[in-house]
Structures are given as structure tokens and as C-alpha cells.
Coordinates of C-alpha atoms in Angstrom, one line a residue:
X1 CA 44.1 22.4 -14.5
X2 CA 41.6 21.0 -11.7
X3 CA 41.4 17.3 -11.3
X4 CA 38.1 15.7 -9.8
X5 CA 38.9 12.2 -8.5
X6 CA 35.0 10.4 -9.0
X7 CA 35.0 7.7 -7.0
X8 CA 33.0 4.4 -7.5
X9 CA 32.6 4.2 -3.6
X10 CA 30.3 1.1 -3.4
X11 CA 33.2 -1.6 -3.0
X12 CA 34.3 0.4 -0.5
X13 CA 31.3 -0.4 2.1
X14 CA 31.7 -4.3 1.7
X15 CA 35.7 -3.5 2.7
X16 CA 35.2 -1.8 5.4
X17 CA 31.8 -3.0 6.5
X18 CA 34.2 -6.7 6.8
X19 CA 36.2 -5.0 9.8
X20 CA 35.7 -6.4 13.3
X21 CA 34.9 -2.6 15.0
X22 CA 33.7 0.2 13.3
X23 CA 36.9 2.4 14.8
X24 CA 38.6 -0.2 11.7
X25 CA 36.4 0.3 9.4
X26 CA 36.0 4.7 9.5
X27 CA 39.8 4.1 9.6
X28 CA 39.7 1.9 6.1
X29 CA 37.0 4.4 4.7
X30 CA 39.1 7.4 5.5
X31 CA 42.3 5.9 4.2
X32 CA 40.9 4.8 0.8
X33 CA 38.9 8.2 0.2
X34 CA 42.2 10.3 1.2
X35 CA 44.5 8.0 -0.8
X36 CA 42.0 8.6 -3.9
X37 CA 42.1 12.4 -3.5
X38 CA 46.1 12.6 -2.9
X39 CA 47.7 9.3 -4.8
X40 CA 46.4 10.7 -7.8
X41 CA 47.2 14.6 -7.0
X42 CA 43.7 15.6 -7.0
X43 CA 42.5 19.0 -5.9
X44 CA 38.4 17.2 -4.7
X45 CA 35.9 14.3 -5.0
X46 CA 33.3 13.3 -5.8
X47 CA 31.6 10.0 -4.5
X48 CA 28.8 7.8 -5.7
X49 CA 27.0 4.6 -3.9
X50 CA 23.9 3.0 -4.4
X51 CA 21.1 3.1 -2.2
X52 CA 21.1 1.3 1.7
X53 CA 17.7 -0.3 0.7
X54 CA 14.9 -0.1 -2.1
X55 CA 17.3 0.7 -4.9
X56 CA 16.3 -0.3 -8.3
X57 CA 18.7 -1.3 -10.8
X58 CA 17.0 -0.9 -14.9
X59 CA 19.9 -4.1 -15.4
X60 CA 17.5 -6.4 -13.6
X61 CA 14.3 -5.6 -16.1
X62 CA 16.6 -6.0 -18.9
X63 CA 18.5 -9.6 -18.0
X64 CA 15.6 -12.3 -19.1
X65 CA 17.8 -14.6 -20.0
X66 CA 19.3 -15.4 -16.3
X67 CA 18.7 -12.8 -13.3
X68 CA 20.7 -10.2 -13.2
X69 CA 23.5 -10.8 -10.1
X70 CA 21.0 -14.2 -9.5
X71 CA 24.0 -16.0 -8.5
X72 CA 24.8 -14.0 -5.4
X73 CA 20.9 -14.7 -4.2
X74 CA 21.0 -15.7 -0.8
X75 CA 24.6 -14.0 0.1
X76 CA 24.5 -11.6 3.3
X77 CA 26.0 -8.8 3.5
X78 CA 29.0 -7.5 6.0
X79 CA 27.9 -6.8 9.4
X80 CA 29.0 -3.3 9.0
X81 CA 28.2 -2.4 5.4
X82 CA 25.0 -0.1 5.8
X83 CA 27.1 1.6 8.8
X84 CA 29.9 2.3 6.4
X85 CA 27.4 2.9 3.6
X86 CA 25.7 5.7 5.6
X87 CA 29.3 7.0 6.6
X88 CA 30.3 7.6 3.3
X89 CA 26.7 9.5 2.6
X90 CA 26.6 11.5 5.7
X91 CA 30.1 12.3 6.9
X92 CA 31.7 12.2 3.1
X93 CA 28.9 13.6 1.3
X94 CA 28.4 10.8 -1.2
X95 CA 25.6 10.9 -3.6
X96 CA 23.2 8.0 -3.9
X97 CA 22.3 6.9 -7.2
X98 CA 18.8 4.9 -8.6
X99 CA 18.3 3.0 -10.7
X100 CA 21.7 2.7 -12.4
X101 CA 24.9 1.5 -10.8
X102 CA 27.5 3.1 -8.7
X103 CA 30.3 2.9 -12.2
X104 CA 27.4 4.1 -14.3
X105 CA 27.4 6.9 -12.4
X106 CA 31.4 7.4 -12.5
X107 CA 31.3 7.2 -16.1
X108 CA 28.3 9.6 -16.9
X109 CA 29.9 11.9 -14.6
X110 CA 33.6 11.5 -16.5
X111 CA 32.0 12.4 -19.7
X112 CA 30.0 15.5 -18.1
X113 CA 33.7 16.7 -16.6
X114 CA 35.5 15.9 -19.9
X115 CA 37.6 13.2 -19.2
X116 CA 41.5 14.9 -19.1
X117 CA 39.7 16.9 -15.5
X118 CA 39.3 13.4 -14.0
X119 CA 40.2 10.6 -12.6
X120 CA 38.3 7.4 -12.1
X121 CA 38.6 5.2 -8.7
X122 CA 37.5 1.9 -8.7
X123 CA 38.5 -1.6 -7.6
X124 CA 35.7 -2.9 -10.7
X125 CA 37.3 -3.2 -14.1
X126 CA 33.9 -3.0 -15.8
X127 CA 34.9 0.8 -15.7
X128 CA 37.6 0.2 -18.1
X129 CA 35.2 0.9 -20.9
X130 CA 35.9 4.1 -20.4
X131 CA 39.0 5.4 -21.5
X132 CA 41.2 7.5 -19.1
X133 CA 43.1 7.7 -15.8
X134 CA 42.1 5.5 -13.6
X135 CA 43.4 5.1 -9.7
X136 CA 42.5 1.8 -7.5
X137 CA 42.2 2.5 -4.2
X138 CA 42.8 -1.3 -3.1
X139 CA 45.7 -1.9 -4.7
X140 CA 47.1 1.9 -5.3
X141 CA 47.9 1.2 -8.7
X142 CA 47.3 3.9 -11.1
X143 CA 46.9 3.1 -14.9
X144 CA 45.7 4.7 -18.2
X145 CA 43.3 3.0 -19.8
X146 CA 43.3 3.7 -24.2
X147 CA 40.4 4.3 -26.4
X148 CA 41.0 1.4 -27.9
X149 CA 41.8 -1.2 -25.1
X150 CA 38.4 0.5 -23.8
X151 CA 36.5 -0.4 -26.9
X152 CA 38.0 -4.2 -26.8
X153 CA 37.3 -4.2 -23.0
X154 CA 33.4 -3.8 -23.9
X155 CA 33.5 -6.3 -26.9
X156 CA 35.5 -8.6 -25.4
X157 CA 32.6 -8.9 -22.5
X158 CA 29.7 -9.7 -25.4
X159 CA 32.0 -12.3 -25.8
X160 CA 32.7 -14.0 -22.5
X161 CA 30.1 -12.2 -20.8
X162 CA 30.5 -11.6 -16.7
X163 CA 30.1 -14.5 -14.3
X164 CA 30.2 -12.3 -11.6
X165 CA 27.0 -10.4 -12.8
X166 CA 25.5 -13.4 -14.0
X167 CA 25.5 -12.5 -17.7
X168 CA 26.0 -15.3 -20.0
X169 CA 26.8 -13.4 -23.0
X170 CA 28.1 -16.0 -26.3
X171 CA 27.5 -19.5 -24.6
X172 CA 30.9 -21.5 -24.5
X173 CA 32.9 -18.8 -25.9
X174 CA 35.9 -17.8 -23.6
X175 CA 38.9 -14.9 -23.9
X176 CA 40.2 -16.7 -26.1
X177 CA 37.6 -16.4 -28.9
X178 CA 38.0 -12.7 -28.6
X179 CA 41.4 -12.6 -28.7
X180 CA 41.4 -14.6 -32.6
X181 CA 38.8 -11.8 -33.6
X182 CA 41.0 -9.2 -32.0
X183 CA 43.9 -10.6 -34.2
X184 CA 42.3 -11.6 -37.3
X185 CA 39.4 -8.4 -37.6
X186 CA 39.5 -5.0 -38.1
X187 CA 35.8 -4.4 -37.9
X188 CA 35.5 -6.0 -34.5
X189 CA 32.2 -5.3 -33.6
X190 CA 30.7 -7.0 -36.9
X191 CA 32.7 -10.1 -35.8
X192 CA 31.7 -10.6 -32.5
X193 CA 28.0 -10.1 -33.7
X194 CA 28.5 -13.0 -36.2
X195 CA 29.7 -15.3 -33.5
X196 CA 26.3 -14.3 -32.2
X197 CA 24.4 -14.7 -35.2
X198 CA 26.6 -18.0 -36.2
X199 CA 25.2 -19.2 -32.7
X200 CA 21.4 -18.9 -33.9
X201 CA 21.1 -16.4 -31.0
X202 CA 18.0 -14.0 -31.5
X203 CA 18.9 -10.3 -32.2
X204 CA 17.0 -9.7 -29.0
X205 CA 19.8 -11.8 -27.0
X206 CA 21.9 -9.5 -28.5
X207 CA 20.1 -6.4 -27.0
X208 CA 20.0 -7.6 -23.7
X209 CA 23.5 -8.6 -23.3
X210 CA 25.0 -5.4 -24.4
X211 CA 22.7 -3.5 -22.6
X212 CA 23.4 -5.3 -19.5
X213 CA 27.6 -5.2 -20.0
X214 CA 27.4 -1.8 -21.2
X215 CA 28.6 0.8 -18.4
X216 CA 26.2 4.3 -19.5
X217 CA 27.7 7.4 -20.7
X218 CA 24.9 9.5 -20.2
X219 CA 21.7 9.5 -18.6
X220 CA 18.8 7.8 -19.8
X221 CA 21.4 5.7 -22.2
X222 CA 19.7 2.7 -24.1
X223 CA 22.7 0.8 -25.8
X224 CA 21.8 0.6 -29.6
X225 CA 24.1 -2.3 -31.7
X226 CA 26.0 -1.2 -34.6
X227 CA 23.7 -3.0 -37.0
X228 CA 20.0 -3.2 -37.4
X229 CA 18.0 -6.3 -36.5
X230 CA 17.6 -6.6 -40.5
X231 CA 21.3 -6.4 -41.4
X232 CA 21.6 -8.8 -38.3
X233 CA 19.3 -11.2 -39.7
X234 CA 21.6 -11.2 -43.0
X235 CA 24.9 -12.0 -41.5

């Protein structure tokens, strides 16, 4: 059976585009792209980035609650990142993707392959929605992630939401709140919506927070809840 290793290549700019020369930083690029291709026992790749400049992202219309990544404003990049960036697109043949993420991309892809023919290599654990194998290429740990730890992984994220993204999700509520619904409910989706609901947080909150954690499947994706707004409404 051929196995495609689909990388989530995006980190890989800001780690090599950090290296003093650019001899360092072709030599980090070529070791993490070989070491996803031959760690895992892959027979090819295929690579995804986001654009060098004027990329859209559909997360930033959605977040009007805070800005979507608004607390990295300000932050410069690497001195070497749109060198590295146009590396991995010229010399690697990575494809650029708009208006979506580099993950989204990964995952869409996965889905398209049928996920036994792959396997996913990333440093960003927001991937881990996805169920699967899973290699990353900065620590060279391979894993295997369940359908069900890949369900929790989502639902756990409405929870805490990402500080890293800038997505609030339940305000105050940390892992540990998901961990009692994880133990106490089997329907955990209706729990975690409650919390919601028990906060007297609009069903619209509830839109835009799962549509901003939520990594696509497929193209043109718009992340539905499991209830209506009525049945919300009613919890």
C-alpha cells in the first residue's frame, strides 16, 4: 500500500527562517522534509504553506468576539522566513493555500487520500482532530491519534478554547471542566453546549467558536453544531 506523508509545512519556515545563514536553514528544511518522507516509511509528499503575503484567512471574518491571532499583532517575523517559505514552494514543490490554513489543508487532503494511505506531519496539535498517523518532524515522535481522542480533542477546545489563536471559547473554564464532562457524559457534545448555554452565551458565540477551532474536512466546510439554535435556546 502507498503511503503519502502530507505535511503541514508552515512551522517549518519560522524554524528554519530563525537560523543565522541560509546554508543552516536549507540544511533544517531538507532534514525535516526528508525525516518526514523516511521516519514514517513513506513512499512521497505532499506539502502545504500559506501564502508569503496577501493571504486571507475566512477564521479572521468569523472571530468577532476578539481578532483572530490579535495577540501576536505587532510580532515580526524571522529574518529568513519568506526565504525558507519560497524554498519550500520552489525547490520542494509546496502548494500554497488561501484562504484556509496550512492544517486545514492537511486534513481536507487526508480525507480526500482516505486516511490508512497517510500520514500527517505537523509540530501543531490542532491536527489531532483528525484521527490517524501522525509524524512530528521536530521532535520525531510518531503517534496514532483515535477517533475518539480526536472527537475529545475538538470538544475539549470549545471548552478552553486556544490562547495561542486568540479564541476565548467558554470564559473561565479550563481542562479541567472538560475532563468532569469527559468523565461524568456520554453525550459530550450536549454537555459542553450547556456549559455554553449555562453561561448565557448567545448561540451565535457558539457558531463562531467552533467554527474558528474547527480544522475543515473538506472544502468550502461551514461547521454546523449538533443542535439547532431552537433546541439550544431550550437547554
Amino acid at each position: 500500500m502507498v503511503t503519502i506523508a502530507l505535511i503541514d509545512a508552515d512551522s517549518m519556515c519560522y524554524a528554519a527562517g530563525s537560523m543565522e545563514t541560509w546554508n543552516e536553514a536549507s540544511t533544517v528544511l531538507e532534514s525535516y522534509v526528508r525525516d518526514c518522507v523516511s521516519v514514517p516509511r513513506c513512499d512521497s509528499y505532499e506539502m502545504y504553506v500559506e501564502p508569503i503575503q496577501g493571504g486571507a484567512n475566512f477564521r479572521r471574518h468569523v472571530a468577532v468576539s476578539r481578532p483572530y491571532k490579535g495577540n501576536r499583532a505587532g510580532r515580526s517575523k524571522p529574518h529568513l522566513w519568506g526565504d525558507a517559505k519560497r524554498c519550500l514552494i520552489e525547490e520542494y514543490g509546496a502548494h500554497v493555500v488561501y484562504y484556509m490554513e496550512s492544517e486545514d489543508a492537511v486534513r481536507i487532503r487526508a480525507n480526500e487520500l482516505g486516511i490508512p494511505n497517510v500520514v500527517m506531519c505537523c509540530i501543531d496539535k490542532d491536527l489531532y482532530q483528525q484521527y490517524g498517523a501522525f509524524y512530528n518532524f521536530k521532535t520525531g515522535q510518531r503517534s496514532v491519534v483515535s477517533p475518539e481522542n480526536a472527537r475529545h480533542k475538538f470538544w475539549r477546545q470549545m471548552v478552553t478554547g486556544d490562547s495561542t489563536d486568540n479564541i476565548p471559547g467558554i470564559p473561565n473554564a479550563g481542562p479541567s471542566a472538560f475532563e468532569a464532562i469527559a468523565a461524568e457524559c456520554e453525550d459530550i457534545p450536549r454537555a459542553v453546549l450547556s456549559m455554553y448555554a449555562d453561561k448565557g452565551l448567545p448561540y451565535s458565540y457558539v457558531l463562531e467558536q467552533g467554527r474558528l477551532l474547527h480544522i475543515l474536512t473538506k472544502r468550502n466546510e461551514v461547521w454546523i453544531p449538533p443542535m439547532t439554535e431552537e433546541e439550544y435556546n431550550g437547554l
